[in-house]
Coordinates of C-alpha atoms in Angstrom, one line a residue:
X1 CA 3.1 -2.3 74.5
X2 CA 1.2 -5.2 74.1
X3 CA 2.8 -8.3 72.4
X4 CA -0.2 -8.2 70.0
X5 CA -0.3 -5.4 69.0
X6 CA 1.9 -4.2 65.7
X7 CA 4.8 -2.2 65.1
X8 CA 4.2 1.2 64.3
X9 CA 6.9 1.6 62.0
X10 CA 5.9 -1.3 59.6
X11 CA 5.3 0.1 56.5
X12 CA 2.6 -2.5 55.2
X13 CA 0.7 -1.3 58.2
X14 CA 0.7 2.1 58.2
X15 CA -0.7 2.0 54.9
X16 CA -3.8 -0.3 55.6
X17 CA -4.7 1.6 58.6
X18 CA -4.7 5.3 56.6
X19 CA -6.8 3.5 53.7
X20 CA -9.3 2.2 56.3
X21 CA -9.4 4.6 58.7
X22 CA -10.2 7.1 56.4
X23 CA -12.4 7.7 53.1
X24 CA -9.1 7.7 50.4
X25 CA -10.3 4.0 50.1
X26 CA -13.4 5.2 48.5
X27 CA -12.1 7.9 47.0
X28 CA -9.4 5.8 45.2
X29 CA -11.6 3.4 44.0
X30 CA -13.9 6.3 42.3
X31 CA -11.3 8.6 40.4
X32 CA -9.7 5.1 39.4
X33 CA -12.4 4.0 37.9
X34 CA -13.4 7.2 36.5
X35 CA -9.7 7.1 35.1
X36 CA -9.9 3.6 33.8
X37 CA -13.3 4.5 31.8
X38 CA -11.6 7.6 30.4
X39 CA -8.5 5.5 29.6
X40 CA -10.4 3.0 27.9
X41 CA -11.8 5.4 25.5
X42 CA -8.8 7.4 25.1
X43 CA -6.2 4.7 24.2
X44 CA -5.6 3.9 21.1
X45 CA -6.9 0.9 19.4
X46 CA -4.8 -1.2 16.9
X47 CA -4.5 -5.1 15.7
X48 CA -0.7 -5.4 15.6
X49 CA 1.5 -4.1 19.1
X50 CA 4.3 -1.5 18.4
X51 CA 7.1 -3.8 19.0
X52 CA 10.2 -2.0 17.7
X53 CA 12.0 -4.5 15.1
X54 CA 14.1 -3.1 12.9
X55 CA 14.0 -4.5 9.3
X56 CA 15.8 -3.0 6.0
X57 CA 15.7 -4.2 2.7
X58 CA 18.2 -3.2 0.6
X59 CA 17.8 -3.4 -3.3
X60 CA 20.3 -3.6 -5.4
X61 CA 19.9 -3.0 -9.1
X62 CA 22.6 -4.2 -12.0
X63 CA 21.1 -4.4 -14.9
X64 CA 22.2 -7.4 -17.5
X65 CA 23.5 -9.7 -14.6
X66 CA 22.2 -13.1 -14.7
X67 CA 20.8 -14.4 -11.2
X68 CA 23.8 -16.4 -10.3
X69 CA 26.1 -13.6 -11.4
X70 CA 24.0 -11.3 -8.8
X71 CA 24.0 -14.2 -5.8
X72 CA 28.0 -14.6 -6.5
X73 CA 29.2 -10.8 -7.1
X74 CA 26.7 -9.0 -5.1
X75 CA 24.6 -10.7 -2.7
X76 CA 26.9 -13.3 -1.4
X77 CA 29.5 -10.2 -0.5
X78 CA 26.6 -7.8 0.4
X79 CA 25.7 -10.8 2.9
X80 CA 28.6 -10.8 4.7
X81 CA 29.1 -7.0 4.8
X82 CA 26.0 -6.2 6.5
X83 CA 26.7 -9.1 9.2
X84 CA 29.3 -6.8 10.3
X85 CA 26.5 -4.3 12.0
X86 CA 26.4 -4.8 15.4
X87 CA 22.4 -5.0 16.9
X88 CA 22.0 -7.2 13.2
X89 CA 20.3 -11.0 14.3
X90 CA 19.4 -12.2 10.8
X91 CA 20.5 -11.5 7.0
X92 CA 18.0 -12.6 3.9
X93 CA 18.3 -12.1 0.3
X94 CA 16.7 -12.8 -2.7
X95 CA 18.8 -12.7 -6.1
X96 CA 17.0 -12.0 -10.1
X97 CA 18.4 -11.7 -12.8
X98 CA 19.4 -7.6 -12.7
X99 CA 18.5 -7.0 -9.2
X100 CA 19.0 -8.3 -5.4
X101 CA 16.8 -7.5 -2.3
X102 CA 18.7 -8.6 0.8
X103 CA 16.7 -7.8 4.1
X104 CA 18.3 -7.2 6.9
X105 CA 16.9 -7.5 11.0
X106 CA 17.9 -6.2 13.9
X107 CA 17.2 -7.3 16.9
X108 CA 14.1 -6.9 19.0
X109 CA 14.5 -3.6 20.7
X110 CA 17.2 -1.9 18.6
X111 CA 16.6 1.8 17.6
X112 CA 14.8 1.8 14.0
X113 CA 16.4 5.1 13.2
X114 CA 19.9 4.1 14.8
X115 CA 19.3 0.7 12.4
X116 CA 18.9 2.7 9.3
X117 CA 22.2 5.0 10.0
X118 CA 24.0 2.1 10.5
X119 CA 22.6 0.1 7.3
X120 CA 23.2 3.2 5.4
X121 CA 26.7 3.9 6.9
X122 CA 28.3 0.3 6.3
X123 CA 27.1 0.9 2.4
X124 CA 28.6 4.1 1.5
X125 CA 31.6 3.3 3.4
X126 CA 32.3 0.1 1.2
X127 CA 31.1 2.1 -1.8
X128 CA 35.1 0.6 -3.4
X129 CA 34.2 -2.7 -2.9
X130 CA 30.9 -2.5 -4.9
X131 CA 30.9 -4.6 -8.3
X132 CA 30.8 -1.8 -11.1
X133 CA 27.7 -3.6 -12.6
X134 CA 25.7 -1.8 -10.0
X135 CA 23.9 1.0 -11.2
X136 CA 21.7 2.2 -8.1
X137 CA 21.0 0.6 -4.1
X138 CA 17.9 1.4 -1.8
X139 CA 17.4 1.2 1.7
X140 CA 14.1 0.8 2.9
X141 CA 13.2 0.6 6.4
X142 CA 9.9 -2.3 7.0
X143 CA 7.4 -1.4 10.0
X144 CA 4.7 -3.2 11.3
X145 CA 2.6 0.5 10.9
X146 CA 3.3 -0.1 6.7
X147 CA 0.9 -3.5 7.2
X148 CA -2.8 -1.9 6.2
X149 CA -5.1 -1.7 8.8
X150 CA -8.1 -1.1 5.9
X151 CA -8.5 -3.1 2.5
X152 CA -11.5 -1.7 0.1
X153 CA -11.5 -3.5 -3.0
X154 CA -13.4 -2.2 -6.4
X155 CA -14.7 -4.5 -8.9
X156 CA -17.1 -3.5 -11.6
X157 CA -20.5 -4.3 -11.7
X158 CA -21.3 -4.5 -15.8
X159 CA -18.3 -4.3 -18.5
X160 CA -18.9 -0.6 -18.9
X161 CA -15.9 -0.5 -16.4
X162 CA -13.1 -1.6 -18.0
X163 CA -9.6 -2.4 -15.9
X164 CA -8.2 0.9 -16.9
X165 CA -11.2 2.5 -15.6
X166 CA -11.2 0.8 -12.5
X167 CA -7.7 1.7 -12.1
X168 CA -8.4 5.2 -12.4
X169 CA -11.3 5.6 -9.7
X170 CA -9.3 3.9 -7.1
X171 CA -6.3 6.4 -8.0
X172 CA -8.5 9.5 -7.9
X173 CA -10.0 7.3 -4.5
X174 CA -6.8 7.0 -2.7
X175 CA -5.6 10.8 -3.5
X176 CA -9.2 12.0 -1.3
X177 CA -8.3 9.3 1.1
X178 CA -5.0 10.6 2.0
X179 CA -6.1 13.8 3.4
X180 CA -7.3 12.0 6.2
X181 CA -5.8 12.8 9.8
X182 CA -3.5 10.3 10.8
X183 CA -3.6 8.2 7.6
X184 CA -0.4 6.8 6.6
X185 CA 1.5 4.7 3.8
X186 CA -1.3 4.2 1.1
X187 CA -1.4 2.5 -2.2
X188 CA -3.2 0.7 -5.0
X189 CA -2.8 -2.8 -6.4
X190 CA -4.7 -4.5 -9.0
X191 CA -6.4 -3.2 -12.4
X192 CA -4.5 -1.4 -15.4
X193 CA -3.4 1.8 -14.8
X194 CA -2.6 3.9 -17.8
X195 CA 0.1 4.4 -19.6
X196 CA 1.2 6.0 -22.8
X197 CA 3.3 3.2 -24.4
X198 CA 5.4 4.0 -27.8
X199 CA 5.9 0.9 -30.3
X200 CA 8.9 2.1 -32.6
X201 CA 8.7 0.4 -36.0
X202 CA 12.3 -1.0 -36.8
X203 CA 11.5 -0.5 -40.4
X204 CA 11.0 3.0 -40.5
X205 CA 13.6 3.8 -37.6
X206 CA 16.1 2.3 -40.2
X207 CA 14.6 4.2 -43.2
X208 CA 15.0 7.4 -41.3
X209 CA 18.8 6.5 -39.5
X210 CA 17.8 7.1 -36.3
X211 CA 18.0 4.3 -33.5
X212 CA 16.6 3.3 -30.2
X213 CA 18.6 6.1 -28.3
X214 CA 17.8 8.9 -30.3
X215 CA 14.1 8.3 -29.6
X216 CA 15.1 8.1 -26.2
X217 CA 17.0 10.8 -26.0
X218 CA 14.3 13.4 -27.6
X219 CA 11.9 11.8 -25.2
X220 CA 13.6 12.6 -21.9
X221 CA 14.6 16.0 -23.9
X222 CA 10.8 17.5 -24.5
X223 CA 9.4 15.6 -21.4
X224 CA 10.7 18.6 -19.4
X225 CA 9.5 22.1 -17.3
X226 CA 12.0 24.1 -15.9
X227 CA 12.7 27.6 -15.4
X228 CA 15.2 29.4 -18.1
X229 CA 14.8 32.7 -16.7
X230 CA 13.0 35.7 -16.0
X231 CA 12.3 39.4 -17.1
X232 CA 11.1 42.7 -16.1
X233 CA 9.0 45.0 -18.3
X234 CA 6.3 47.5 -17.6
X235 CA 6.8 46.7 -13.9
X236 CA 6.1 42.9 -14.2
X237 CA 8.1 40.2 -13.8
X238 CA 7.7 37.4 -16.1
X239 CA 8.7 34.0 -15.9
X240 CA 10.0 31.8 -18.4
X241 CA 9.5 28.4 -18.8
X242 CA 10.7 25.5 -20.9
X243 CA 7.7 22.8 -21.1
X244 CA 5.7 22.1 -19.8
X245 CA 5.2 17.9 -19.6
X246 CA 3.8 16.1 -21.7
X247 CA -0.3 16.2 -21.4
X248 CA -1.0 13.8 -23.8
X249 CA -0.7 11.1 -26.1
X250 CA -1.4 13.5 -29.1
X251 CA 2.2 15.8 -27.8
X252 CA 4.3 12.1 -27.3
X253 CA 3.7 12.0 -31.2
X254 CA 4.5 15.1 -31.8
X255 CA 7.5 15.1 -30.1
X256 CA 10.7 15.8 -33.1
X257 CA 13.1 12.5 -33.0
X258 CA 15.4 14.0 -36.1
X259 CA 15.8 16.6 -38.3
X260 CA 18.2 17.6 -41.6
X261 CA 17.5 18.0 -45.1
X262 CA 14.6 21.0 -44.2
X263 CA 12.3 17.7 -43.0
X264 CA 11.6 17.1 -39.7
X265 CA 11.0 13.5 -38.5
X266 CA 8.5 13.3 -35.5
X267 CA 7.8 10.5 -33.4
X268 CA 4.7 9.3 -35.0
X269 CA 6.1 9.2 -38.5
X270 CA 8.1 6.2 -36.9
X271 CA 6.2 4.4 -34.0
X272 CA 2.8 4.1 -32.9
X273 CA 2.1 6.0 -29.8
X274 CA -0.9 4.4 -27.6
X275 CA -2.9 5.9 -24.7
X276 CA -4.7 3.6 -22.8
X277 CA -3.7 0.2 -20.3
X278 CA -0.6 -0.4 -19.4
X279 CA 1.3 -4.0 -20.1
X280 CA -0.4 -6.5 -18.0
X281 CA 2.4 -8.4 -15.7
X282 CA -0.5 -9.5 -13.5
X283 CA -4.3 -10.2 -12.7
X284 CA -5.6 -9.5 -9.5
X285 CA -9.7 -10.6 -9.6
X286 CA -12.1 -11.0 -6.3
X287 CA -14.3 -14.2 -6.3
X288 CA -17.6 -14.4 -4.2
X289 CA -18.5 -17.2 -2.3
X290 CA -21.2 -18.8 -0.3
X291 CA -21.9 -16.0 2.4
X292 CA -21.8 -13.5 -0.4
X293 CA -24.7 -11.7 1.5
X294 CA -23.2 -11.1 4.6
X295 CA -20.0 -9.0 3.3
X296 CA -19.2 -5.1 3.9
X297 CA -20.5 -3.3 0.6
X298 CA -20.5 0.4 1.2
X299 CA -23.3 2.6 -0.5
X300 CA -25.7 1.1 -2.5
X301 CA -24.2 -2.4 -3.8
X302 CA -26.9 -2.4 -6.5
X303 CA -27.0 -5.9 -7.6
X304 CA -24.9 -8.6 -5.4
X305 CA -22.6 -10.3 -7.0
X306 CA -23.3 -14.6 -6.9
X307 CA -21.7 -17.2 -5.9
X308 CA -19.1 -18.5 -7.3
X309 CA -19.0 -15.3 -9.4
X310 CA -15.6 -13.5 -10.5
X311 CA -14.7 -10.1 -11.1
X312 CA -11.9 -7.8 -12.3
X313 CA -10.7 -6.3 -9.0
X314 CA -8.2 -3.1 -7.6
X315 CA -7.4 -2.9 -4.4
X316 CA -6.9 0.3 -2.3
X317 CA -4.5 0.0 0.7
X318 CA -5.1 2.2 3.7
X319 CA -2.5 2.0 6.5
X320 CA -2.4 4.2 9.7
X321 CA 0.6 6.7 11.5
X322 CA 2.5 5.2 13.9
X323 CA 0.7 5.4 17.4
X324 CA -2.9 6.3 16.0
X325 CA -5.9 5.0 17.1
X326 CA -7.1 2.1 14.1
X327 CA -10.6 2.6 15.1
X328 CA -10.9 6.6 14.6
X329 CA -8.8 6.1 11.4
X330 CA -10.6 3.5 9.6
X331 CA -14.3 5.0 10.6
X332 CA -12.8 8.6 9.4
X333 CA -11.8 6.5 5.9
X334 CA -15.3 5.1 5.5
X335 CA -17.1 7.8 6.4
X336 CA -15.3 10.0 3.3
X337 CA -16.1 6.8 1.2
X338 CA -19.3 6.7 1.4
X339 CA -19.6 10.4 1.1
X340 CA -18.0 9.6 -2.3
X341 CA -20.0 6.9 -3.2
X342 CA -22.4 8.2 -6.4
X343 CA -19.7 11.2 -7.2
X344 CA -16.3 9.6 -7.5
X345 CA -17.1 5.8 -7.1
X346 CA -20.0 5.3 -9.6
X347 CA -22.9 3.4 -8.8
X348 CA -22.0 1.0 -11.2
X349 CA -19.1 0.1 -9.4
X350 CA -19.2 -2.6 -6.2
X351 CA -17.1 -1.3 -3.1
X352 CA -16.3 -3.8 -0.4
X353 CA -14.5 -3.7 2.9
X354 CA -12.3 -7.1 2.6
X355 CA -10.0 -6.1 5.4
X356 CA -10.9 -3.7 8.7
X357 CA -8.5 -4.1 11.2
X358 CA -10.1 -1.0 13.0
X359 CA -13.5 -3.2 13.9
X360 CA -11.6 -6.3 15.0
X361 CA -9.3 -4.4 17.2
X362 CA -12.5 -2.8 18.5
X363 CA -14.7 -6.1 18.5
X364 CA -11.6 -7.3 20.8
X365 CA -11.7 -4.7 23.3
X366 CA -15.0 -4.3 23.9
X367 CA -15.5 -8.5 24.0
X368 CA -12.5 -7.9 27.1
X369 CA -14.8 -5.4 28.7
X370 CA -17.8 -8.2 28.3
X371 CA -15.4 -11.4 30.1
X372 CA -14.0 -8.9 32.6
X373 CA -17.4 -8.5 33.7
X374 CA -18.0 -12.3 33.8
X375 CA -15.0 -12.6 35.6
X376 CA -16.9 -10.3 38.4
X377 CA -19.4 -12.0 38.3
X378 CA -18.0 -15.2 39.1
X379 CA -15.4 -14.5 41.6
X380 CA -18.8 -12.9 42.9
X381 CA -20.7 -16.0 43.2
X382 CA -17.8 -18.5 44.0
X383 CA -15.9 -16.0 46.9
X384 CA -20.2 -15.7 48.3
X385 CA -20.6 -19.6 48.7
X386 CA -17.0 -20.1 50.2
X387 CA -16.7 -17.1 52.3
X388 CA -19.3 -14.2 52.5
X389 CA -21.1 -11.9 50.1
X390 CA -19.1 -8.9 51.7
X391 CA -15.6 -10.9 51.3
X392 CA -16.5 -11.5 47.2
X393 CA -17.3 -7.8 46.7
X394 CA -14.1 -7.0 48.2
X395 CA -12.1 -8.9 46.4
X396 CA -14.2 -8.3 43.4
X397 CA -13.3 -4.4 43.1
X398 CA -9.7 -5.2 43.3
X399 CA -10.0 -6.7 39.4
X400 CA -11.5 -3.2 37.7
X401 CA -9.3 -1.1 39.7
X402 CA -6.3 -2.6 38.8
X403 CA -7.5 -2.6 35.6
X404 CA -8.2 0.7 35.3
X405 CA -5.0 1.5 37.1
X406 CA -3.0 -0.3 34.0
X407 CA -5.2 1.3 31.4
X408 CA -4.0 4.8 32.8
X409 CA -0.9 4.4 32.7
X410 CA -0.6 2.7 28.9
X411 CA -2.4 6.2 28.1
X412 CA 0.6 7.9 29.8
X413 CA 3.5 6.1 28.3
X414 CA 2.0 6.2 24.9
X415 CA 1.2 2.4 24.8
X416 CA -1.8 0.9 22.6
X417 CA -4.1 -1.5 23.4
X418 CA -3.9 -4.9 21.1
X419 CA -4.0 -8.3 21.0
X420 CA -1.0 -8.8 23.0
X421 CA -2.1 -6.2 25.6
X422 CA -5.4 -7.7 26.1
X423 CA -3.8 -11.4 25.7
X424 CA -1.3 -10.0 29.1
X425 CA -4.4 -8.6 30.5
X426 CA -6.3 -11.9 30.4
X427 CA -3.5 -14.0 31.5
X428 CA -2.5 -11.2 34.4
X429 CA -6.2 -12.0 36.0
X430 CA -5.9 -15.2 37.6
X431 CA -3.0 -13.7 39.5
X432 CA -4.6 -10.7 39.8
X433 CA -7.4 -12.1 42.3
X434 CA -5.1 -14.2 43.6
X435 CA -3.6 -11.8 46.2
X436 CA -6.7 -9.9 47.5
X437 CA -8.4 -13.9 47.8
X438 CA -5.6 -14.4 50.5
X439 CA -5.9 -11.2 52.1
X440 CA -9.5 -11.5 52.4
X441 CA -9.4 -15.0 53.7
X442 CA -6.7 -14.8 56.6
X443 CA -8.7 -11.6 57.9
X444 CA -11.9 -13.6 57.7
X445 CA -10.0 -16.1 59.9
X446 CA -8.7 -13.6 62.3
X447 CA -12.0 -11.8 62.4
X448 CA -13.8 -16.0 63.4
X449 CA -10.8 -16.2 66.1
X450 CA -12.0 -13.3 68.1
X451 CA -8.6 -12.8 69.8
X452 CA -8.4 -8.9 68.7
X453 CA -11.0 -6.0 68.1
X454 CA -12.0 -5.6 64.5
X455 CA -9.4 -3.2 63.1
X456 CA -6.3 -4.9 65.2
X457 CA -7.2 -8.2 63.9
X458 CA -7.3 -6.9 60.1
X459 CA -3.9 -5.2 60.5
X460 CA -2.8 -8.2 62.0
X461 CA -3.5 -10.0 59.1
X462 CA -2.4 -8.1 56.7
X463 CA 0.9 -8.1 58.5
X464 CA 0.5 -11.5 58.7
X465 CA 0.0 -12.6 55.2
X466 CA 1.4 -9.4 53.0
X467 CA 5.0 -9.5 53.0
X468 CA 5.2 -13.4 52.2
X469 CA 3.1 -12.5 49.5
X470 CA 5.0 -9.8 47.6
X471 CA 8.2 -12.0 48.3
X472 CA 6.4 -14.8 46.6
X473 CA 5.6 -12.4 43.7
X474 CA 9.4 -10.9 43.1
X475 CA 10.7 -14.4 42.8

């Protein structure tokens, strides 16, 4: 054997010489491509990564506890309690008067629902040493998929629409919403939403010997619907019911408090009983600025809003299911939007799209496809002026097949693509083009030295130059 010539059992050349004496170069680089496309229109799309934190907040209510009789009695001890867990890194809590939220995280990594059986465990079994002031606890796990990917805010655009009406249309709003695939933890925030309240008159609650409790106690009594039994006759069964609810504010007044003498006493007789916005313990309002023009109004916004204008506002919160794709979700939301836009959302209400993290996500991908390209591009032009047209394109392809390689397989294991994907892919390309650069270069110098015929010389150095190189890379 010639001293030259390789060893047939190195591994690093027995692959070159099947990829180039044969066409599964070419055909690799087609189906990976091919992959890579498919991948990048399968995976899902999202702002925020699914790192797995595990976060708990545990509320605590005692009613008629000061807030430094909650810190001392109940947080303080509930502190050290849950510090106990094992996987727990960091313990918060926030103490008010009758009630403590302490917030508990795990670390990085840790289960979610091995966390929550744990958080849950450690309470009920120190259930003894719980101050009897506490009436009720909650656990309630935190994840990043309950941050909402879409915001669409309602404000009215005359004072027909009042904040109770407001409140109302985005209730009735959200309710369509939610039948949307993949559409997860949804609420509403802002406006007044209604509410029968009942003013008792102390005057008249005295006059007719009754207190506070009784009119509690006939309220939670008649505000019922259950099943009392059941009958047959005439081959039908029939159900009976005690009920049902109460269906409105005209029923709460009706509603018998006391009774004695042959006189009934009802609840309006002895407190006013009012149907319309509930006790404001907020205001939420949306101001317009400068670049009024230029934001998201669905349907026909009618007459924009001006600068520096205010409105009353309600907020509809749209987050998505764990692993779904943002984009699909949020374009399925606001497509049923607009569809409601002139039925449910009347035209004299202004709809706006204040958050969408479904088009960022998707502005951020595509922009990634856009540089990738540049990158071509210029590892195109700069490889052509050092070594050879040929030698850039070579090296070129190994950037969108690797790629497209990675995109496969965050398909496959169920991964997403966001900002810290794209940021790894980004960073990943300098070292990326790297390895093929010093490939390319030492077979352009063995190919100028003329010692070896063509294919002898590349798996020469290949042989040369590959193993130092993937020894450099595991360090």
């Amino acid at each position: 054997m010639n001293s030259n010539e390789i060893k047939k059992d190195s591994l690093t050349v027995a692959i070159v010489r099947l990829f180039t004496t044969s066409h599964l170069s070419l055909l690799f680089l087609l189906i990976s491509l091919l992959a890579g496309a498919a991948a990048l229109m399968l995976t899902p799309r999202e702002e925020d990564p699914q790192i797995v934190v595990p976060v708990m907040d545990v509320f605590v209510q005692a009613p008629g506890a000061s807030a430094d009789e909650v810190e001392k009695q109940i947080t303080t001890p509930l502190e050290v309690l849950l510090r106990q867990i094992q996987g727990v890194e960091y313990v918060y809590s926030i103490s008010r008067p009758g009630q403590a939220v302490v917030t508990v995280r795990y670390y990085v990594g840790e289960n979610l629902e091995n966390s929550l059986i744990k958080t849950r465990d450690k309470l009920l079994a120190n259930q003894d040493i719980i101050p009897p002031g506490v009436s009720d606890w909650l656990v309630k796990p935190v994840e990043i998929d309950d941050v909402p990917i879409l915001l669409l805010s309602l404000s009215p655009q005359n004072a027909n629409v009042d904040a109770m009406a407001l409140r109302r249309i985005a209730d009735e709003l959200i309710e369509r919403l939610r039948a949307v695939d993949n559409v997860g933890k949804s609420w509403v925030v802002g406006a007044a939403p209604r509410r029968v309240s009942v003013y008792p008159d102390p005057a008249k609650l005295q006059a007719g010997g009754i207190g506070l409790a009784d009119v509690q106690r006939a309220l939670q009594q008649n505000n019922l619907n259950l099943q009392v039994g059941q009958t047959t006759a005439n081959d039908r069964e029939i159900v009976l019911e005690a009920g049902p609810y109460y269906q409105s504010a005209e029923q709460v007044g009706n509603t018998v408090v006391a009774g004695g003498n042959g006189r009934l006493l009802h609840l309006r007789d002895v407190a006013e009983v009012v149907d319309g916005p509930a006790d404001t313990d907020y205001y939420t309002r949306i101001g317009f600025g400068p670049a009024v023009a230029q934001m998201h109004a669905l349907g026909e916004p009618g007459r924009l809003p001006q600068a520096g204008e205010e409105r009353p506002l309600a907020t509809v919160a749209i987050a998505k299911r764990r692993g779904a794709n943002a984009v699909g979700v949020a374009e399925q939301v606001l497509a049923l939007t607009e569809e409601l836009q002139g039925s449910l959302i009347p035209d004299d209400v202004l709809l706006t799209v204040t958050r969408n993290y479904g088009e960022t996500a998707d502005h951020k991908v595509n922009e990634l496809v856009m540089h990738l390209g540049i990158a071509i591009l210029t590892i195109i032009v700069l490889l052509a002026l050092s070594l050879g047209f040929k030698e850039s394109l070579i090296v070129s392809l190994a950037v969108p097949m690797t790629f497209a390689i990675t995109l496969l397989c965050d398909l496959i294991f169920g991964y997403t693509i966001n900002r810290v994907t794209l940021f790894a892919l980004i960073l990943s390309l300098g070292l990326l083009v790297d390895d093929p650069i010093v490939d390319v270069e030492n077979i352009h110098r063995h190919y100028k030295m003329r010692k070896e015929p063509p294919l002898q010389a590349l798996l020469s150095a290949v042989d040369e130059i590959r193993p130092p190189t993937i020894l450099r890379r595991l360090r």
